[in-house]
GROMACS .gro file of C-alpha atoms in nm:
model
  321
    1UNK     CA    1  13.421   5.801   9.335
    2UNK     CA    2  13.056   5.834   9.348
    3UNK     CA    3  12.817   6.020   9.133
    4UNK     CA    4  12.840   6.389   9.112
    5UNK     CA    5  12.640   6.627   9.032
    6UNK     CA    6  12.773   6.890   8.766
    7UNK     CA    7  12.931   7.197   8.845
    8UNK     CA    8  12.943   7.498   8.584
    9UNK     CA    9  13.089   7.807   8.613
   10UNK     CA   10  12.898   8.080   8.540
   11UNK     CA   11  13.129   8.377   8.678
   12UNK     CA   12  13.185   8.695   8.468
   13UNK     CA   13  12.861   8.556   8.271
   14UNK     CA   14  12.741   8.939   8.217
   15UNK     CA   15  13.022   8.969   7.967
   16UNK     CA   16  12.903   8.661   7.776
   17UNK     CA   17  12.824   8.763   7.406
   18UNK     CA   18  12.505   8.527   7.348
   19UNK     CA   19  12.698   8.327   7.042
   20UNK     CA   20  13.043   8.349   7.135
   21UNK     CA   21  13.248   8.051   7.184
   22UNK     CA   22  13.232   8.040   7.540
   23UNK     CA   23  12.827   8.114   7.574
   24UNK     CA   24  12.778   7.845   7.349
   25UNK     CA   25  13.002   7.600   7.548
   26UNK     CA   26  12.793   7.678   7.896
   27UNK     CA   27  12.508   7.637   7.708
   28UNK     CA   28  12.588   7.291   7.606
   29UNK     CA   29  12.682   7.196   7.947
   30UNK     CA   30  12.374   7.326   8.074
   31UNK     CA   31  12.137   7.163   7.854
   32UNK     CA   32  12.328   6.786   7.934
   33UNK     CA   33  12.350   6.863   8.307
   34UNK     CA   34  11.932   6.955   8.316
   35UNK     CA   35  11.927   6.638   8.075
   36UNK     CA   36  12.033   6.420   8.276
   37UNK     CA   37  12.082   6.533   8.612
   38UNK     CA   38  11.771   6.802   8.620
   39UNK     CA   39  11.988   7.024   8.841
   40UNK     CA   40  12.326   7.170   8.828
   41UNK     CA   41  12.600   7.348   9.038
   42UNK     CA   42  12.641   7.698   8.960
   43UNK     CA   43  12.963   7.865   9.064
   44UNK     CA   44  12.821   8.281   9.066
   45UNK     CA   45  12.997   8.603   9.085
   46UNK     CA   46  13.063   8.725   9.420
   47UNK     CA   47  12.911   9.054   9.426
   48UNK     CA   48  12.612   8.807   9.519
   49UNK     CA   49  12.566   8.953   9.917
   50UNK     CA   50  12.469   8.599   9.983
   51UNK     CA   51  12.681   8.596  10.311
   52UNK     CA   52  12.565   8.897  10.464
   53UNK     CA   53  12.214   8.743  10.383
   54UNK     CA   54  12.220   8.445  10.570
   55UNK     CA   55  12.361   8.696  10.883
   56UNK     CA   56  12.031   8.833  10.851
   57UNK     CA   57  11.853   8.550  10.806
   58UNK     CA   58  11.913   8.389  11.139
   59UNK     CA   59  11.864   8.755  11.281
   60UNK     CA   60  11.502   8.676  11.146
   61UNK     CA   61  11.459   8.357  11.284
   62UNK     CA   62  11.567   8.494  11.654
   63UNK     CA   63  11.221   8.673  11.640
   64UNK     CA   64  10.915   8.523  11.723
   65UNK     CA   65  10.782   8.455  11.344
   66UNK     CA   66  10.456   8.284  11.454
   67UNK     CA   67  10.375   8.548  11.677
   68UNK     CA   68  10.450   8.804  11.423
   69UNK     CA   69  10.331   8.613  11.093
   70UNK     CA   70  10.095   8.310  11.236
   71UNK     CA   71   9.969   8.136  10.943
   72UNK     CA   72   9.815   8.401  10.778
   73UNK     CA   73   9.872   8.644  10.520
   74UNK     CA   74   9.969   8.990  10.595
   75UNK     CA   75   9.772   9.284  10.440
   76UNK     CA   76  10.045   9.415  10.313
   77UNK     CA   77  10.270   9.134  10.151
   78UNK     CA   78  10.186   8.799  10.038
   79UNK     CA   79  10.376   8.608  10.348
   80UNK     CA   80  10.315   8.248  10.460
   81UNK     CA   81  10.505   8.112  10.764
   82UNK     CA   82  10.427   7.749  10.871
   83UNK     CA   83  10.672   7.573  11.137
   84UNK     CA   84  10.732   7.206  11.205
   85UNK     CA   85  10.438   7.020  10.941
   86UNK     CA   86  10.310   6.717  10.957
   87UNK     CA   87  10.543   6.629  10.663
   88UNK     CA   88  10.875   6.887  10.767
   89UNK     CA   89  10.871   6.835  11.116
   90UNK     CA   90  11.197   6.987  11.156
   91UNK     CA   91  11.147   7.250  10.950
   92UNK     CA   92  11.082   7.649  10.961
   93UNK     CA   93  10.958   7.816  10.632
   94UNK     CA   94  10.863   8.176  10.608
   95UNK     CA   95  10.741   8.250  10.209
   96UNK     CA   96  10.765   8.610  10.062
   97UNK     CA   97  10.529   8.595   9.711
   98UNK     CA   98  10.654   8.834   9.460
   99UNK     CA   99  10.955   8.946   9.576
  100UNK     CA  100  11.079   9.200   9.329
  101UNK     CA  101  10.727   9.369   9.373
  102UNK     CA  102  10.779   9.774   9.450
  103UNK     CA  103  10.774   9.773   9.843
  104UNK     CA  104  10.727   9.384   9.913
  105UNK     CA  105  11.054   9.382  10.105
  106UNK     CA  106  11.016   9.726  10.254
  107UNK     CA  107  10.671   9.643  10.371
  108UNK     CA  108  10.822   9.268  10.496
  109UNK     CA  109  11.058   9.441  10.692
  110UNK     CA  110  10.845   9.716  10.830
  111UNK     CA  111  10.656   9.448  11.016
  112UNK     CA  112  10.995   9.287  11.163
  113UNK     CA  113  11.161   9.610  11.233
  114UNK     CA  114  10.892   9.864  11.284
  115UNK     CA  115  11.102  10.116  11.396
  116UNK     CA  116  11.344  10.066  11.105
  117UNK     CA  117  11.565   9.886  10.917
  118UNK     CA  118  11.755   9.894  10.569
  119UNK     CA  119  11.995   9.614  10.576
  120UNK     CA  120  11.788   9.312  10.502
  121UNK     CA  121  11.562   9.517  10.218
  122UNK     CA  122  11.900   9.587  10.032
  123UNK     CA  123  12.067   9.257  10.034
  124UNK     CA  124  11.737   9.100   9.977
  125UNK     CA  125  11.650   9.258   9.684
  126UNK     CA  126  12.013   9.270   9.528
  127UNK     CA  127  12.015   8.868   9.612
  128UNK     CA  128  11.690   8.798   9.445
  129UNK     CA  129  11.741   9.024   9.118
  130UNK     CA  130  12.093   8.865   9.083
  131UNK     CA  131  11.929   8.524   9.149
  132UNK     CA  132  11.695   8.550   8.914
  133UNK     CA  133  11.902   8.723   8.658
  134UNK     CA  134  12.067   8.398   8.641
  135UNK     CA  135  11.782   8.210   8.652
  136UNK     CA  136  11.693   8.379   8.322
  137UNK     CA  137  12.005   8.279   8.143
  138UNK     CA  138  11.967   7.951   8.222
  139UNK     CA  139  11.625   7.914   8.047
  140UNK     CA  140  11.772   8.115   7.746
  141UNK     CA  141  12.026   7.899   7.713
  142UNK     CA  142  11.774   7.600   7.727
  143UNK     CA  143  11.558   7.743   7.455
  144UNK     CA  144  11.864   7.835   7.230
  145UNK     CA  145  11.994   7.471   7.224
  146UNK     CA  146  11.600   7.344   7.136
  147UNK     CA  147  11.638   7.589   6.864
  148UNK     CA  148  11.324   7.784   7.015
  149UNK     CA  149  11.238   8.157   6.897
  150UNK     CA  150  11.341   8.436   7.105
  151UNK     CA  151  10.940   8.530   7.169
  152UNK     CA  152  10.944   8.197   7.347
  153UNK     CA  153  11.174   8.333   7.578
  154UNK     CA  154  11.045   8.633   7.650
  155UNK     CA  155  10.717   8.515   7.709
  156UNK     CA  156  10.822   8.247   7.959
  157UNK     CA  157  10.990   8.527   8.150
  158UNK     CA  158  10.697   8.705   8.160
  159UNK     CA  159  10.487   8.423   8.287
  160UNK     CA  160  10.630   8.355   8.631
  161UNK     CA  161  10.695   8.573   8.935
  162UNK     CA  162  11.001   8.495   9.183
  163UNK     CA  163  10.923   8.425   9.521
  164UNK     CA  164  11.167   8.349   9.821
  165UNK     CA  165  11.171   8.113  10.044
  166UNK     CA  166  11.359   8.135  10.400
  167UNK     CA  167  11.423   7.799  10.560
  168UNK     CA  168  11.541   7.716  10.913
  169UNK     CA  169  11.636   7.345  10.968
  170UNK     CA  170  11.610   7.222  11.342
  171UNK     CA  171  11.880   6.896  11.468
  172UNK     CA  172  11.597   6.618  11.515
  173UNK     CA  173  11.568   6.481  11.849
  174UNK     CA  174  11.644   6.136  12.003
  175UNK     CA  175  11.419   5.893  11.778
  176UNK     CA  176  11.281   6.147  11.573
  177UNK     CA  177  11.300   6.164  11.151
  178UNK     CA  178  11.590   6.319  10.969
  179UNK     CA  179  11.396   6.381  10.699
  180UNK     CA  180  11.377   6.768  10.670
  181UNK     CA  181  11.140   6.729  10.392
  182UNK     CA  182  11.051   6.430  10.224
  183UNK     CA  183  11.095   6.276   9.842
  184UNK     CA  184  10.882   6.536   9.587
  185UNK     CA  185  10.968   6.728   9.260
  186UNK     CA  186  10.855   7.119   9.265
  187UNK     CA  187  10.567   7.215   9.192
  188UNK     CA  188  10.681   7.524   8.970
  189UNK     CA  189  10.891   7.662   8.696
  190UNK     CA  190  11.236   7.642   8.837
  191UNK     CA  191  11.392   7.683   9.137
  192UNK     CA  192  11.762   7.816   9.276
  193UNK     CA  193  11.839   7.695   9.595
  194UNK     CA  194  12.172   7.826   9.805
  195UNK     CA  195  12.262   7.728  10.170
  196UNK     CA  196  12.499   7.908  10.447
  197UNK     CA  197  12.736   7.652  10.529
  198UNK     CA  198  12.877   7.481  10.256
  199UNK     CA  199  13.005   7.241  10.475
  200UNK     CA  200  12.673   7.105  10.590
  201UNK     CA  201  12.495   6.881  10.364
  202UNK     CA  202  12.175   6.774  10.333
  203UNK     CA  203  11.983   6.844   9.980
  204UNK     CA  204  11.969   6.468   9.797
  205UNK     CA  205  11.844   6.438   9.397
  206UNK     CA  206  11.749   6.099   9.286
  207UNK     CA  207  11.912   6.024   8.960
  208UNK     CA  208  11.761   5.804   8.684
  209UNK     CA  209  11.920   5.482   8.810
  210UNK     CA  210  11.707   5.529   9.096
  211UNK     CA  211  12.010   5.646   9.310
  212UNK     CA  212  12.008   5.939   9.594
  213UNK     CA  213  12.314   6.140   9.565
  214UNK     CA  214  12.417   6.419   9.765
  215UNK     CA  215  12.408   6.742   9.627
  216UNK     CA  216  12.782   6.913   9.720
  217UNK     CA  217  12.840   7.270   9.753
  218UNK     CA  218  13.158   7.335   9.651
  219UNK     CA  219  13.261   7.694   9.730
  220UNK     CA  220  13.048   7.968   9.915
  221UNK     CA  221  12.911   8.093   9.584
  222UNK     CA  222  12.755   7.787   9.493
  223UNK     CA  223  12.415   7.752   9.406
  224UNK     CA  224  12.183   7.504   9.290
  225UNK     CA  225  11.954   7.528   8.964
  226UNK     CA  226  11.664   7.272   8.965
  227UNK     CA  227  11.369   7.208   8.698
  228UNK     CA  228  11.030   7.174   8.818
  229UNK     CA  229  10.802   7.056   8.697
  230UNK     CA  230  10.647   7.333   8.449
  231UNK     CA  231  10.970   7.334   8.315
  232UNK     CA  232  10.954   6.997   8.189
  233UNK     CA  233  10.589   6.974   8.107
  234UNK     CA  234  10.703   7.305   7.825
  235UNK     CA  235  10.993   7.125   7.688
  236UNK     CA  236  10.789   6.798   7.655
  237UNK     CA  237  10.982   6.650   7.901
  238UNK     CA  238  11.315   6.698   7.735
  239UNK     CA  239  11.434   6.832   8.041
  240UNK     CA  240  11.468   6.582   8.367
  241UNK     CA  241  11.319   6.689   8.687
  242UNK     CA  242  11.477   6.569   8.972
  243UNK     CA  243  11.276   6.445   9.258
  244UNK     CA  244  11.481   6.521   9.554
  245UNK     CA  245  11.443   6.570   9.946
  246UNK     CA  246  11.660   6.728  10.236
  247UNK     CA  247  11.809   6.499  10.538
  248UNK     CA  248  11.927   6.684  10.845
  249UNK     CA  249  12.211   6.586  11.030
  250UNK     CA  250  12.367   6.700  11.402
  251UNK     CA  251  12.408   7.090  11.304
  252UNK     CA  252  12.091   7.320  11.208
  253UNK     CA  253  12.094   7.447  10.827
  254UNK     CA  254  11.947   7.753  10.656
  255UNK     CA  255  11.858   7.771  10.311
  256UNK     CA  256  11.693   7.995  10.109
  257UNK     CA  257  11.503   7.894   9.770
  258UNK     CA  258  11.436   8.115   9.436
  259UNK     CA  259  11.099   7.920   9.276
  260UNK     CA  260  10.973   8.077   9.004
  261UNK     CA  261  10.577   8.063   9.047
  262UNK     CA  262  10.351   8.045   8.728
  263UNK     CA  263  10.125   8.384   8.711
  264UNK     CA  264   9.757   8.341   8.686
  265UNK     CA  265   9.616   8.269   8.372
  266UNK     CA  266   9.958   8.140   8.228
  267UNK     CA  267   9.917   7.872   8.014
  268UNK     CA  268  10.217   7.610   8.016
  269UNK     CA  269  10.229   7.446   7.638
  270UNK     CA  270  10.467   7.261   7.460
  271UNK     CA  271  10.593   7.495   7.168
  272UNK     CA  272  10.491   7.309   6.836
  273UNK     CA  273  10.869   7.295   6.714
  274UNK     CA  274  10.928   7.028   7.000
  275UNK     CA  275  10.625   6.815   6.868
  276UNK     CA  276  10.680   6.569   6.554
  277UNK     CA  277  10.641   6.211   6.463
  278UNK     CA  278  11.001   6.104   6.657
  279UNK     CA  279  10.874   6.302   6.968
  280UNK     CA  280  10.483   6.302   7.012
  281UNK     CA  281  10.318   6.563   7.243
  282UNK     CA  282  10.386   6.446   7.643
  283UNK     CA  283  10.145   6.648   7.777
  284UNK     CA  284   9.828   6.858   7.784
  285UNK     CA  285   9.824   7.235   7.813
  286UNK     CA  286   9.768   7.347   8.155
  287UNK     CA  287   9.680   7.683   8.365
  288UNK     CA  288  10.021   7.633   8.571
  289UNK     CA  289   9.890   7.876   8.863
  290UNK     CA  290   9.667   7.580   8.921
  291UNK     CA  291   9.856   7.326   8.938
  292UNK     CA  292  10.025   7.369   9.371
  293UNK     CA  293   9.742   7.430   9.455
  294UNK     CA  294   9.527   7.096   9.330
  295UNK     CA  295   9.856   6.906   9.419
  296UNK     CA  296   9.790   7.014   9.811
  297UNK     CA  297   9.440   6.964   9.789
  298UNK     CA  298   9.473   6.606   9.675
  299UNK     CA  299   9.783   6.556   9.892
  300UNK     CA  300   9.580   6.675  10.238
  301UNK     CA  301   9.297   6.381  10.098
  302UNK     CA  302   9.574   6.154  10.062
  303UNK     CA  303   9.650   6.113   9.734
  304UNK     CA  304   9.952   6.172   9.531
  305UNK     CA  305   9.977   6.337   9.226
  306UNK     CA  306  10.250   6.337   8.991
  307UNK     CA  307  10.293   6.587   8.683
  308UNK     CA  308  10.239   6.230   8.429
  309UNK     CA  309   9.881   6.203   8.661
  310UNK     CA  310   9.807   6.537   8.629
  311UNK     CA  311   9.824   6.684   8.268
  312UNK     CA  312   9.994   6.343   8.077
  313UNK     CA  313   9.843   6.281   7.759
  314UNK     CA  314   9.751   5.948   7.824
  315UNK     CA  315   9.602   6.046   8.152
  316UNK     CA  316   9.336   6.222   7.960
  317UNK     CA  317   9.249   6.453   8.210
  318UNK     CA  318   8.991   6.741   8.091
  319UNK     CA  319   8.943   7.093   8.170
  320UNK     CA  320   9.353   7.205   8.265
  321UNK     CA  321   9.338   7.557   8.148
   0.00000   0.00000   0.00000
């Protein structure tokens, strides 16, 4: 049996007592899964309308998103469409920033629906507070086992903003790429990634043997916690992040991501309790709001630049913050 990776349960977690025998155990797992893995399987309640969702979702994808988006940003919300890149040539990605934002759905869905609709608002924002509700017990659960103060945590919640992204995954054509989008680690704080058909497969992580292993979802409320790469850069690279990529097969896929972005002005630094002769500082502090967007801007020049490149301490590179 190949390489797997783990799957934790995290159903009925709202009646977790932070402490208890059983939060303590989850934690643990949690902690070795991000470890060594940098992602995990998450098995979530089902009051999750993550179904219904995805019925929606290809009811968005029916309209004529370039038409109605281009590759601009509306006035009103914060929304970036791009279909079939250079790099994700098989891919359709619409981007709503700030999701949990008073209105941000409303006004999304005004400018699909403009005579109406209620549906996709709801069991967007009841799938993105969930998401990230879980998203936030993940990281306290990572601070609590690096025996971090609770201020860390509460500041680190208060230094990202959820976005969501909507993907649509075309079959590739006679002789063209299956790569729906190539090797990379993310560019952000974390990310929660779900798909519609759990039967359809096509998210890889590289492990630290150098391995790709396909990434299983097991039941319909599985999801997928990955670290990015702020993530690691705060715990001083105590936590793995995975690179990873998505390979598309003979059936079309939807998936819809969770990334926490850093805010503007937000400062990732590695707390001074993880810093001390047995574990020297790994990197730099950095404004993390700037860090996308100087990783496009080198990418589109060619060049490649990886989190070590970027804000390493023995890169030396000046002027982060």
């Amino acid at each position: 049996m190949g390489v797997k990776v783990p799957t934790i349960d995290f159903r009925k977690s709202s009646e977790w007592e932070k402490g208890s025998e059983k939060w303590v155990l989850v934690r643990d797992e949690v902690y070795k899964s991000l470890e060594e893995f940098g992602c995990f399987e998450a098995l979530l309640d089902e009051d999750i309308p993550k179904e219904k969702l995805y019925d929606k979702l290809k009811e968005v994808y029916n309209f004529n998103l370039e038409k109605k988006f281009g590759h601009s940003v509306s006035p009103d919300v914060k929304i970036g469409y791009t279909k079939y890149g250079p790099t994700t040539p098989l891919q359709e990605r619409l981007m709503i920033d700030y999701v949990l934002n008073d209105g941000v759905i409303e006004n999304f869905s005004k400018i699909l629906w403009p005579n109406g609709e209620t549906e996709f608002s709801d069991l967007m924002i009841t799938y993105s507070k969930k998401v990230t509700e879980f998203n936030d017990l993940v990281r306290r659960m990572v601070f609590d086992k690096l025996g971090l103060k609770e201020h860390y945590l509460d500041e680190h919640k208060k230094s990202g903003d959820p976005f969501v992204v909507l993907i649509k995954y075309r079959v590739p054509e006679a002789g063209e790429t299956n790569i729906g989008v190539p090797p990379h680690t993310d560019k952000v704080i974390s990310t929660v990634l779900s798909q519609h058909d759990m039967d359809i497969n096509g998210l890889q992580i590289m492990n630290k043997n150098g391995q790709w292993i396909d990434v299983q979802y097991s039941t319909p409320y599985s999801y997928i916690f990955l670290v990015s790469d702020c993530l690691k850069a705060f715990t001083n690279g105590k936590l793995h992040c995975p690179l990873h990529q998505v390979k598309i097969g003979n059936e079309e896929r939807y998936s819809v991501g969770l990334p926490i972005f850093p805010k503007e002005g937000h400062i990732i630094k590695v707390p001074e309790e993880l810093v001390d002769e047995d574990h020297p500082l790994v990197y730099q502090p950095f404004d993390g709001s700037r860090y996308l967007p100087f990783y496009l801007s080198e990418l589109r020049r060619g060049v490649l630049i990886t989190l070590e490149g970027y804000c390493g301490v023995s890169a030396g590179t000046p002027n982060l913050c």
